[in-house]
């Protein structure tokens, strides 16, 4: 099915993606296998990935605390490879919107594990260390590219308002850059409470957040203003509580007894 996803007609891809996600959920031997499969689906499905697929992988991750570290590393390195190696980065951003959104969600929730967790062992046997600056660089890159795409699409009223063009069947015909920017903002405000940041690193994230307070997109502007006000709260404990991690999701009843699988991050 994954191979067929590459060659199938665009009009059939959303239904095929949903079918694969359902089968991965029903027949997965381990939770790690399910997460790996869903990430591949988002990578291969491109702009045809419906919101239900994104929800499936987020639910699978959130319901498996033992794989938080693995999942956030998996998505981080997949994003780096997908966006960093493409010469047509704008095209890569458009075709990998679901992957980018899921990656930003995971980094926002579990970004502390990227820099403080067990880490990843590379092919040479040495540990790959990820720093706060590495994480911030990726977020800034995504925000820059998504903002540029949003500016180039400014002629479309629908794009300015929502950032997502809707197909006749109700599926997302293209994951809009404004939606990616929304994920960026949420990721940033969570990392400001998650990571042990230097003054310079904190300034970079706060500057990125404040850039959207004057966005032409009303939703982005409102969200950025709300998050900026949240950061101005005098009580640090209240800020951490409001931006706390999503509690472990209980998951669907048939999936609760599914084995977790290997939890080490020796290969992503």
PDB file of C-alpha atoms in Angstrom:
ATOM      1  CA  UNK A   1       0.000   0.000   0.000  1.00  0.00           C
ATOM      2  CA  UNK A   2       2.829   2.424   0.784  1.00  0.00           C
ATOM      3  CA  UNK A   3       4.357   1.836  -2.652  1.00  0.00           C
ATOM      4  CA  UNK A   4       0.981   2.292  -4.317  1.00  0.00           C
ATOM      5  CA  UNK A   5       0.569   5.575  -2.440  1.00  0.00           C
ATOM      6  CA  UNK A   6       3.448   7.011  -4.477  1.00  0.00           C
ATOM      7  CA  UNK A   7       1.978   6.212  -7.898  1.00  0.00           C
ATOM      8  CA  UNK A   8      -1.761   6.474  -7.287  1.00  0.00           C
ATOM      9  CA  UNK A   9      -3.794   9.332  -8.756  1.00  0.00           C
ATOM     10  CA  UNK A  10      -4.034  12.426  -6.580  1.00  0.00           C
ATOM     11  CA  UNK A  11      -7.821  12.214  -6.325  1.00  0.00           C
ATOM     12  CA  UNK A  12      -7.600   8.790  -4.660  1.00  0.00           C
ATOM     13  CA  UNK A  13      -4.780   9.589  -2.244  1.00  0.00           C
ATOM     14  CA  UNK A  14      -6.797  11.026   0.684  1.00  0.00           C
ATOM     15  CA  UNK A  15      -8.989   7.914   0.840  1.00  0.00           C
ATOM     16  CA  UNK A  16      -5.968   5.639   0.482  1.00  0.00           C
ATOM     17  CA  UNK A  17      -4.122   7.482   3.255  1.00  0.00           C
ATOM     18  CA  UNK A  18      -7.121   7.121   5.569  1.00  0.00           C
ATOM     19  CA  UNK A  19      -7.350   3.418   4.719  1.00  0.00           C
ATOM     20  CA  UNK A  20      -3.661   2.834   5.484  1.00  0.00           C
ATOM     21  CA  UNK A  21      -3.946   4.712   8.786  1.00  0.00           C
ATOM     22  CA  UNK A  22      -6.923   2.596   9.826  1.00  0.00           C
ATOM     23  CA  UNK A  23      -5.116  -0.629   8.928  1.00  0.00           C
ATOM     24  CA  UNK A  24      -1.967   0.489  10.739  1.00  0.00           C
ATOM     25  CA  UNK A  25      -4.062   1.093  13.823  1.00  0.00           C
ATOM     26  CA  UNK A  26      -5.896  -2.221  13.556  1.00  0.00           C
ATOM     27  CA  UNK A  27      -3.032  -4.556  12.651  1.00  0.00           C
ATOM     28  CA  UNK A  28       0.054  -2.881  14.167  1.00  0.00           C
ATOM     29  CA  UNK A  29       2.299  -5.431  15.941  1.00  0.00           C
ATOM     30  CA  UNK A  30       3.741  -2.696  18.178  1.00  0.00           C
ATOM     31  CA  UNK A  31       3.022   0.951  18.863  1.00  0.00           C
ATOM     32  CA  UNK A  32       6.444   1.939  17.509  1.00  0.00           C
ATOM     33  CA  UNK A  33       5.666   0.177  14.219  1.00  0.00           C
ATOM     34  CA  UNK A  34       2.391   2.082  14.032  1.00  0.00           C
ATOM     35  CA  UNK A  35       4.104   5.437  14.593  1.00  0.00           C
ATOM     36  CA  UNK A  36       6.822   4.656  12.026  1.00  0.00           C
ATOM     37  CA  UNK A  37       4.201   3.648   9.468  1.00  0.00           C
ATOM     38  CA  UNK A  38       2.103   6.767  10.015  1.00  0.00           C
ATOM     39  CA  UNK A  39       5.165   9.004   9.645  1.00  0.00           C
ATOM     40  CA  UNK A  40       5.971   7.279   6.333  1.00  0.00           C
ATOM     41  CA  UNK A  41       2.386   7.791   5.197  1.00  0.00           C
ATOM     42  CA  UNK A  42       2.603  11.528   5.890  1.00  0.00           C
ATOM     43  CA  UNK A  43       5.935  11.700   4.083  1.00  0.00           C
ATOM     44  CA  UNK A  44       4.701   9.841   0.996  1.00  0.00           C
ATOM     45  CA  UNK A  45       1.142  11.164   0.988  1.00  0.00           C
ATOM     46  CA  UNK A  46       2.253  14.756   0.567  1.00  0.00           C
ATOM     47  CA  UNK A  47      -0.477  17.357   0.326  1.00  0.00           C
ATOM     48  CA  UNK A  48      -3.149  14.638   0.125  1.00  0.00           C
ATOM     49  CA  UNK A  49      -2.849  13.721   3.806  1.00  0.00           C
ATOM     50  CA  UNK A  50      -6.161  14.520   5.573  1.00  0.00           C
ATOM     51  CA  UNK A  51      -6.408  15.923   9.085  1.00  0.00           C
ATOM     52  CA  UNK A  52      -7.541  12.531  10.383  1.00  0.00           C
ATOM     53  CA  UNK A  53      -4.113  11.059   9.593  1.00  0.00           C
ATOM     54  CA  UNK A  54      -2.361  13.803  11.549  1.00  0.00           C
ATOM     55  CA  UNK A  55      -4.721  13.162  14.443  1.00  0.00           C
ATOM     56  CA  UNK A  56      -3.947   9.432  14.294  1.00  0.00           C
ATOM     57  CA  UNK A  57      -0.197   9.827  14.669  1.00  0.00           C
ATOM     58  CA  UNK A  58      -0.532  12.458  17.415  1.00  0.00           C
ATOM     59  CA  UNK A  59      -2.905  10.170  19.331  1.00  0.00           C
ATOM     60  CA  UNK A  60      -0.563   7.200  18.897  1.00  0.00           C
ATOM     61  CA  UNK A  61       2.364   9.205  20.271  1.00  0.00           C
ATOM     62  CA  UNK A  62       0.434  10.830  23.118  1.00  0.00           C
ATOM     63  CA  UNK A  63      -0.884   7.460  24.297  1.00  0.00           C
ATOM     64  CA  UNK A  64       2.614   5.931  24.551  1.00  0.00           C
ATOM     65  CA  UNK A  65       4.832   7.736  27.102  1.00  0.00           C
ATOM     66  CA  UNK A  66       7.584   5.174  26.559  1.00  0.00           C
ATOM     67  CA  UNK A  67       7.990   6.386  22.970  1.00  0.00           C
ATOM     68  CA  UNK A  68       7.943  10.149  23.553  1.00  0.00           C
ATOM     69  CA  UNK A  69      11.721  10.352  23.244  1.00  0.00           C
ATOM     70  CA  UNK A  70      11.823   8.140  20.157  1.00  0.00           C
ATOM     71  CA  UNK A  71       8.919   9.873  18.416  1.00  0.00           C
ATOM     72  CA  UNK A  72      10.199  13.424  18.836  1.00  0.00           C
ATOM     73  CA  UNK A  73      13.646  12.407  17.551  1.00  0.00           C
ATOM     74  CA  UNK A  74      12.073  10.518  14.643  1.00  0.00           C
ATOM     75  CA  UNK A  75      10.031  13.529  13.568  1.00  0.00           C
ATOM     76  CA  UNK A  76      12.854  16.011  14.164  1.00  0.00           C
ATOM     77  CA  UNK A  77      15.317  14.171  11.922  1.00  0.00           C
ATOM     78  CA  UNK A  78      12.651  13.418   9.308  1.00  0.00           C
ATOM     79  CA  UNK A  79      11.835  17.123   9.102  1.00  0.00           C
ATOM     80  CA  UNK A  80      15.519  18.008   8.779  1.00  0.00           C
ATOM     81  CA  UNK A  81      16.021  15.504   5.991  1.00  0.00           C
ATOM     82  CA  UNK A  82      12.848  16.420   4.115  1.00  0.00           C
ATOM     83  CA  UNK A  83      13.234  20.198   4.269  1.00  0.00           C
ATOM     84  CA  UNK A  84      17.003  20.531   4.380  1.00  0.00           C
ATOM     85  CA  UNK A  85      18.006  18.380   1.414  1.00  0.00           C
ATOM     86  CA  UNK A  86      15.411  19.661  -1.024  1.00  0.00           C
ATOM     87  CA  UNK A  87      16.570  22.232  -3.561  1.00  0.00           C
ATOM     88  CA  UNK A  88      12.929  23.216  -3.995  1.00  0.00           C
ATOM     89  CA  UNK A  89      12.264  24.007  -0.345  1.00  0.00           C
ATOM     90  CA  UNK A  90       8.980  25.795  -1.011  1.00  0.00           C
ATOM     91  CA  UNK A  91       7.679  22.726  -2.826  1.00  0.00           C
ATOM     92  CA  UNK A  92       8.948  20.493  -0.024  1.00  0.00           C
ATOM     93  CA  UNK A  93       7.087  22.596   2.536  1.00  0.00           C
ATOM     94  CA  UNK A  94       3.846  22.369   0.562  1.00  0.00           C
ATOM     95  CA  UNK A  95       4.091  18.635  -0.027  1.00  0.00           C
ATOM     96  CA  UNK A  96       5.118  17.836   3.562  1.00  0.00           C
ATOM     97  CA  UNK A  97       2.677  20.041   5.444  1.00  0.00           C
ATOM     98  CA  UNK A  98       1.207  17.241   7.557  1.00  0.00           C
ATOM     99  CA  UNK A  99       4.672  15.999   8.488  1.00  0.00           C
ATOM    100  CA  UNK A 100       5.814  19.515   9.425  1.00  0.00           C
ATOM    101  CA  UNK A 101       2.704  20.149  11.522  1.00  0.00           C
ATOM    102  CA  UNK A 102       3.101  16.854  13.373  1.00  0.00           C
ATOM    103  CA  UNK A 103       6.797  17.522  13.901  1.00  0.00           C
ATOM    104  CA  UNK A 104       6.110  20.977  15.328  1.00  0.00           C
ATOM    105  CA  UNK A 105       3.467  19.523  17.634  1.00  0.00           C
ATOM    106  CA  UNK A 106       5.888  16.866  18.894  1.00  0.00           C
ATOM    107  CA  UNK A 107       8.746  19.344  19.357  1.00  0.00           C
ATOM    108  CA  UNK A 108       6.460  21.667  21.295  1.00  0.00           C
ATOM    109  CA  UNK A 109       5.265  18.871  23.564  1.00  0.00           C
ATOM    110  CA  UNK A 110       8.486  16.901  23.988  1.00  0.00           C
ATOM    111  CA  UNK A 111      11.222  19.283  22.851  1.00  0.00           C
ATOM    112  CA  UNK A 112      12.964  18.999  26.199  1.00  0.00           C
ATOM    113  CA  UNK A 113      13.643  15.336  25.381  1.00  0.00           C
ATOM    114  CA  UNK A 114      15.471  16.383  22.211  1.00  0.00           C
ATOM    115  CA  UNK A 115      18.129  18.237  24.179  1.00  0.00           C
ATOM    116  CA  UNK A 116      17.971  16.421  27.519  1.00  0.00           C
ATOM    117  CA  UNK A 117      16.829  12.910  26.597  1.00  0.00           C
ATOM    118  CA  UNK A 118      18.795   9.782  25.785  1.00  0.00           C
ATOM    119  CA  UNK A 119      19.674  11.121  22.360  1.00  0.00           C
ATOM    120  CA  UNK A 120      20.497   9.316  19.137  1.00  0.00           C
ATOM    121  CA  UNK A 121      23.467   7.128  18.285  1.00  0.00           C
ATOM    122  CA  UNK A 122      24.746   7.784  14.775  1.00  0.00           C
ATOM    123  CA  UNK A 123      26.065   5.312  12.219  1.00  0.00           C
ATOM    124  CA  UNK A 124      29.593   5.818  13.572  1.00  0.00           C
ATOM    125  CA  UNK A 125      28.486   4.765  17.047  1.00  0.00           C
ATOM    126  CA  UNK A 126      28.796   8.254  18.516  1.00  0.00           C
ATOM    127  CA  UNK A 127      25.944  10.102  20.158  1.00  0.00           C
ATOM    128  CA  UNK A 128      24.329  12.888  18.153  1.00  0.00           C
ATOM    129  CA  UNK A 129      23.811  15.846  20.453  1.00  0.00           C
ATOM    130  CA  UNK A 130      20.967  18.251  19.715  1.00  0.00           C
ATOM    131  CA  UNK A 131      21.188  21.726  21.218  1.00  0.00           C
ATOM    132  CA  UNK A 132      18.609  24.400  21.918  1.00  0.00           C
ATOM    133  CA  UNK A 133      20.005  26.373  18.982  1.00  0.00           C
ATOM    134  CA  UNK A 134      19.502  23.397  16.651  1.00  0.00           C
ATOM    135  CA  UNK A 135      15.836  23.218  17.610  1.00  0.00           C
ATOM    136  CA  UNK A 136      15.344  26.982  17.316  1.00  0.00           C
ATOM    137  CA  UNK A 137      17.090  27.032  13.925  1.00  0.00           C
ATOM    138  CA  UNK A 138      14.634  24.474  12.561  1.00  0.00           C
ATOM    139  CA  UNK A 139      11.604  26.347  13.899  1.00  0.00           C
ATOM    140  CA  UNK A 140      12.856  29.657  12.497  1.00  0.00           C
ATOM    141  CA  UNK A 141      13.477  28.015   9.128  1.00  0.00           C
ATOM    142  CA  UNK A 142       9.954  26.593   8.985  1.00  0.00           C
ATOM    143  CA  UNK A 143       8.435  29.927  10.060  1.00  0.00           C
ATOM    144  CA  UNK A 144      10.435  31.823   7.443  1.00  0.00           C
ATOM    145  CA  UNK A 145       9.444  29.520   4.585  1.00  0.00           C
ATOM    146  CA  UNK A 146       5.790  29.327   5.639  1.00  0.00           C
ATOM    147  CA  UNK A 147       5.572  33.116   5.996  1.00  0.00           C
ATOM    148  CA  UNK A 148       7.087  33.576   2.539  1.00  0.00           C
ATOM    149  CA  UNK A 149       4.557  31.143   1.070  1.00  0.00           C
ATOM    150  CA  UNK A 150       1.719  32.950   2.816  1.00  0.00           C
ATOM    151  CA  UNK A 151       2.878  36.293   1.402  1.00  0.00           C
ATOM    152  CA  UNK A 152       3.056  34.878  -2.114  1.00  0.00           C
ATOM    153  CA  UNK A 153      -0.504  33.565  -1.787  1.00  0.00           C
ATOM    154  CA  UNK A 154      -1.886  36.848  -0.507  1.00  0.00           C
ATOM    155  CA  UNK A 155      -4.003  37.320  -3.605  1.00  0.00           C
ATOM    156  CA  UNK A 156      -6.385  34.583  -2.502  1.00  0.00           C
ATOM    157  CA  UNK A 157      -8.939  35.754   0.067  1.00  0.00           C
ATOM    158  CA  UNK A 158      -9.458  32.200   1.289  1.00  0.00           C
ATOM    159  CA  UNK A 159      -5.751  31.727   1.817  1.00  0.00           C
ATOM    160  CA  UNK A 160      -5.345  34.983   3.729  1.00  0.00           C
ATOM    161  CA  UNK A 161      -8.219  34.143   6.039  1.00  0.00           C
ATOM    162  CA  UNK A 162      -7.540  30.482   6.759  1.00  0.00           C
ATOM    163  CA  UNK A 163      -4.411  29.440   4.922  1.00  0.00           C
ATOM    164  CA  UNK A 164      -6.114  26.268   3.703  1.00  0.00           C
ATOM    165  CA  UNK A 165      -7.801  25.655   0.388  1.00  0.00           C
ATOM    166  CA  UNK A 166     -10.695  23.220   0.609  1.00  0.00           C
ATOM    167  CA  UNK A 167     -11.442  20.657  -2.019  1.00  0.00           C
ATOM    168  CA  UNK A 168     -14.983  19.712  -2.988  1.00  0.00           C
ATOM    169  CA  UNK A 169     -14.811  16.520  -0.950  1.00  0.00           C
ATOM    170  CA  UNK A 170     -14.003  18.413   2.243  1.00  0.00           C
ATOM    171  CA  UNK A 171     -10.397  17.233   2.392  1.00  0.00           C
ATOM    172  CA  UNK A 172      -7.506  19.679   2.595  1.00  0.00           C
ATOM    173  CA  UNK A 173      -6.429  20.103  -1.021  1.00  0.00           C
ATOM    174  CA  UNK A 174      -3.295  21.821   0.245  1.00  0.00           C
ATOM    175  CA  UNK A 175      -2.035  22.266   3.767  1.00  0.00           C
ATOM    176  CA  UNK A 176      -1.828  26.021   3.996  1.00  0.00           C
ATOM    177  CA  UNK A 177       1.202  27.935   5.253  1.00  0.00           C
ATOM    178  CA  UNK A 178      -0.947  29.826   7.776  1.00  0.00           C
ATOM    179  CA  UNK A 179      -1.798  26.535   9.476  1.00  0.00           C
ATOM    180  CA  UNK A 180       1.903  25.700   9.690  1.00  0.00           C
ATOM    181  CA  UNK A 181       2.533  29.120  11.250  1.00  0.00           C
ATOM    182  CA  UNK A 182      -0.145  28.394  13.856  1.00  0.00           C
ATOM    183  CA  UNK A 183       1.736  25.251  14.824  1.00  0.00           C
ATOM    184  CA  UNK A 184       4.951  27.294  14.951  1.00  0.00           C
ATOM    185  CA  UNK A 185       3.422  29.737  17.437  1.00  0.00           C
ATOM    186  CA  UNK A 186       2.151  26.995  19.731  1.00  0.00           C
ATOM    187  CA  UNK A 187       5.487  25.200  19.511  1.00  0.00           C
ATOM    188  CA  UNK A 188       7.362  28.388  20.420  1.00  0.00           C
ATOM    189  CA  UNK A 189       5.253  29.259  23.463  1.00  0.00           C
ATOM    190  CA  UNK A 190       5.596  25.719  24.808  1.00  0.00           C
ATOM    191  CA  UNK A 191       9.365  25.615  24.295  1.00  0.00           C
ATOM    192  CA  UNK A 192       9.722  28.880  26.186  1.00  0.00           C
ATOM    193  CA  UNK A 193       8.429  26.980  29.216  1.00  0.00           C
ATOM    194  CA  UNK A 194      10.075  23.626  28.428  1.00  0.00           C
ATOM    195  CA  UNK A 195      13.703  24.389  27.638  1.00  0.00           C
ATOM    196  CA  UNK A 196      16.502  25.777  29.767  1.00  0.00           C
ATOM    197  CA  UNK A 197      17.213  28.729  27.494  1.00  0.00           C
ATOM    198  CA  UNK A 198      19.919  31.349  27.511  1.00  0.00           C
ATOM    199  CA  UNK A 199      18.895  34.999  27.260  1.00  0.00           C
ATOM    200  CA  UNK A 200      19.818  35.088  23.566  1.00  0.00           C
ATOM    201  CA  UNK A 201      17.847  31.916  22.811  1.00  0.00           C
ATOM    202  CA  UNK A 202      14.794  33.187  24.672  1.00  0.00           C
ATOM    203  CA  UNK A 203      14.997  36.472  22.764  1.00  0.00           C
ATOM    204  CA  UNK A 204      15.045  34.591  19.449  1.00  0.00           C
ATOM    205  CA  UNK A 205      11.867  32.692  20.288  1.00  0.00           C
ATOM    206  CA  UNK A 206      10.075  35.735  21.691  1.00  0.00           C
ATOM    207  CA  UNK A 207      11.039  37.776  18.623  1.00  0.00           C
ATOM    208  CA  UNK A 208       9.650  35.057  16.368  1.00  0.00           C
ATOM    209  CA  UNK A 209       6.409  35.091  18.333  1.00  0.00           C
ATOM    210  CA  UNK A 210       6.064  38.877  18.246  1.00  0.00           C
ATOM    211  CA  UNK A 211       6.575  38.978  14.475  1.00  0.00           C
ATOM    212  CA  UNK A 212       3.113  37.506  14.038  1.00  0.00           C
ATOM    213  CA  UNK A 213       1.341  40.065  16.263  1.00  0.00           C
ATOM    214  CA  UNK A 214       1.026  42.265  13.165  1.00  0.00           C
ATOM    215  CA  UNK A 215       0.232  39.457  10.716  1.00  0.00           C
ATOM    216  CA  UNK A 216      -2.357  40.131   8.026  1.00  0.00           C
ATOM    217  CA  UNK A 217      -3.878  36.773   8.937  1.00  0.00           C
ATOM    218  CA  UNK A 218      -6.370  37.513  11.720  1.00  0.00           C
ATOM    219  CA  UNK A 219      -6.113  34.074  13.320  1.00  0.00           C
ATOM    220  CA  UNK A 220      -2.324  34.254  13.470  1.00  0.00           C
ATOM    221  CA  UNK A 221      -2.377  37.802  14.802  1.00  0.00           C
ATOM    222  CA  UNK A 222      -4.851  36.924  17.539  1.00  0.00           C
ATOM    223  CA  UNK A 223      -2.983  33.792  18.567  1.00  0.00           C
ATOM    224  CA  UNK A 224       0.368  35.607  18.664  1.00  0.00           C
ATOM    225  CA  UNK A 225      -1.101  38.409  20.798  1.00  0.00           C
ATOM    226  CA  UNK A 226      -2.656  35.908  23.203  1.00  0.00           C
ATOM    227  CA  UNK A 227       0.590  33.983  23.556  1.00  0.00           C
ATOM    228  CA  UNK A 228       2.547  37.205  24.069  1.00  0.00           C
ATOM    229  CA  UNK A 229       0.140  38.186  26.847  1.00  0.00           C
ATOM    230  CA  UNK A 230       0.536  34.720  28.343  1.00  0.00           C
ATOM    231  CA  UNK A 231       4.297  35.147  28.518  1.00  0.00           C
ATOM    232  CA  UNK A 232       3.862  38.462  30.325  1.00  0.00           C
ATOM    233  CA  UNK A 233       2.159  36.784  33.292  1.00  0.00           C
ATOM    234  CA  UNK A 234       4.126  37.432  36.455  1.00  0.00           C
ATOM    235  CA  UNK A 235       3.601  33.917  37.798  1.00  0.00           C
ATOM    236  CA  UNK A 236       6.025  31.480  36.193  1.00  0.00           C
ATOM    237  CA  UNK A 237       4.142  28.559  37.724  1.00  0.00           C
ATOM    238  CA  UNK A 238       0.936  29.700  36.031  1.00  0.00           C
ATOM    239  CA  UNK A 239       2.701  29.983  32.675  1.00  0.00           C
ATOM    240  CA  UNK A 240       4.070  26.460  33.001  1.00  0.00           C
ATOM    241  CA  UNK A 241       0.663  25.144  34.000  1.00  0.00           C
ATOM    242  CA  UNK A 242      -1.045  26.757  31.009  1.00  0.00           C
ATOM    243  CA  UNK A 243       1.593  25.449  28.603  1.00  0.00           C
ATOM    244  CA  UNK A 244       1.965  22.057  30.266  1.00  0.00           C
ATOM    245  CA  UNK A 245       2.348  18.828  28.360  1.00  0.00           C
ATOM    246  CA  UNK A 246      -0.679  17.016  27.055  1.00  0.00           C
ATOM    247  CA  UNK A 247      -1.440  14.246  29.577  1.00  0.00           C
ATOM    248  CA  UNK A 248      -0.945  10.668  28.347  1.00  0.00           C
ATOM    249  CA  UNK A 249      -3.872   9.810  26.123  1.00  0.00           C
ATOM    250  CA  UNK A 250      -5.691   6.637  27.167  1.00  0.00           C
ATOM    251  CA  UNK A 251      -6.147   5.602  23.559  1.00  0.00           C
ATOM    252  CA  UNK A 252      -8.818   3.461  21.999  1.00  0.00           C
ATOM    253  CA  UNK A 253      -9.767   0.392  23.972  1.00  0.00           C
ATOM    254  CA  UNK A 254      -8.485  -2.207  21.442  1.00  0.00           C
ATOM    255  CA  UNK A 255      -5.064  -0.513  21.342  1.00  0.00           C
ATOM    256  CA  UNK A 256      -4.334  -0.338  25.068  1.00  0.00           C
ATOM    257  CA  UNK A 257      -2.764  -3.791  25.236  1.00  0.00           C
ATOM    258  CA  UNK A 258      -0.588  -3.253  22.159  1.00  0.00           C
ATOM    259  CA  UNK A 259       3.137  -3.797  22.924  1.00  0.00           C
ATOM    260  CA  UNK A 260       5.198  -0.612  22.868  1.00  0.00           C
ATOM    261  CA  UNK A 261       8.120  -2.103  20.967  1.00  0.00           C
ATOM    262  CA  UNK A 262      11.747  -1.002  21.061  1.00  0.00           C
ATOM    263  CA  UNK A 263      12.124   2.360  22.818  1.00  0.00           C
ATOM    264  CA  UNK A 264      15.780   3.111  22.092  1.00  0.00           C
ATOM    265  CA  UNK A 265      16.611   5.812  19.576  1.00  0.00           C
ATOM    266  CA  UNK A 266      19.546   4.123  17.901  1.00  0.00           C
ATOM    267  CA  UNK A 267      17.989   4.417  14.453  1.00  0.00           C
ATOM    268  CA  UNK A 268      15.507   7.005  13.212  1.00  0.00           C
TER     269      UNK A 268
END
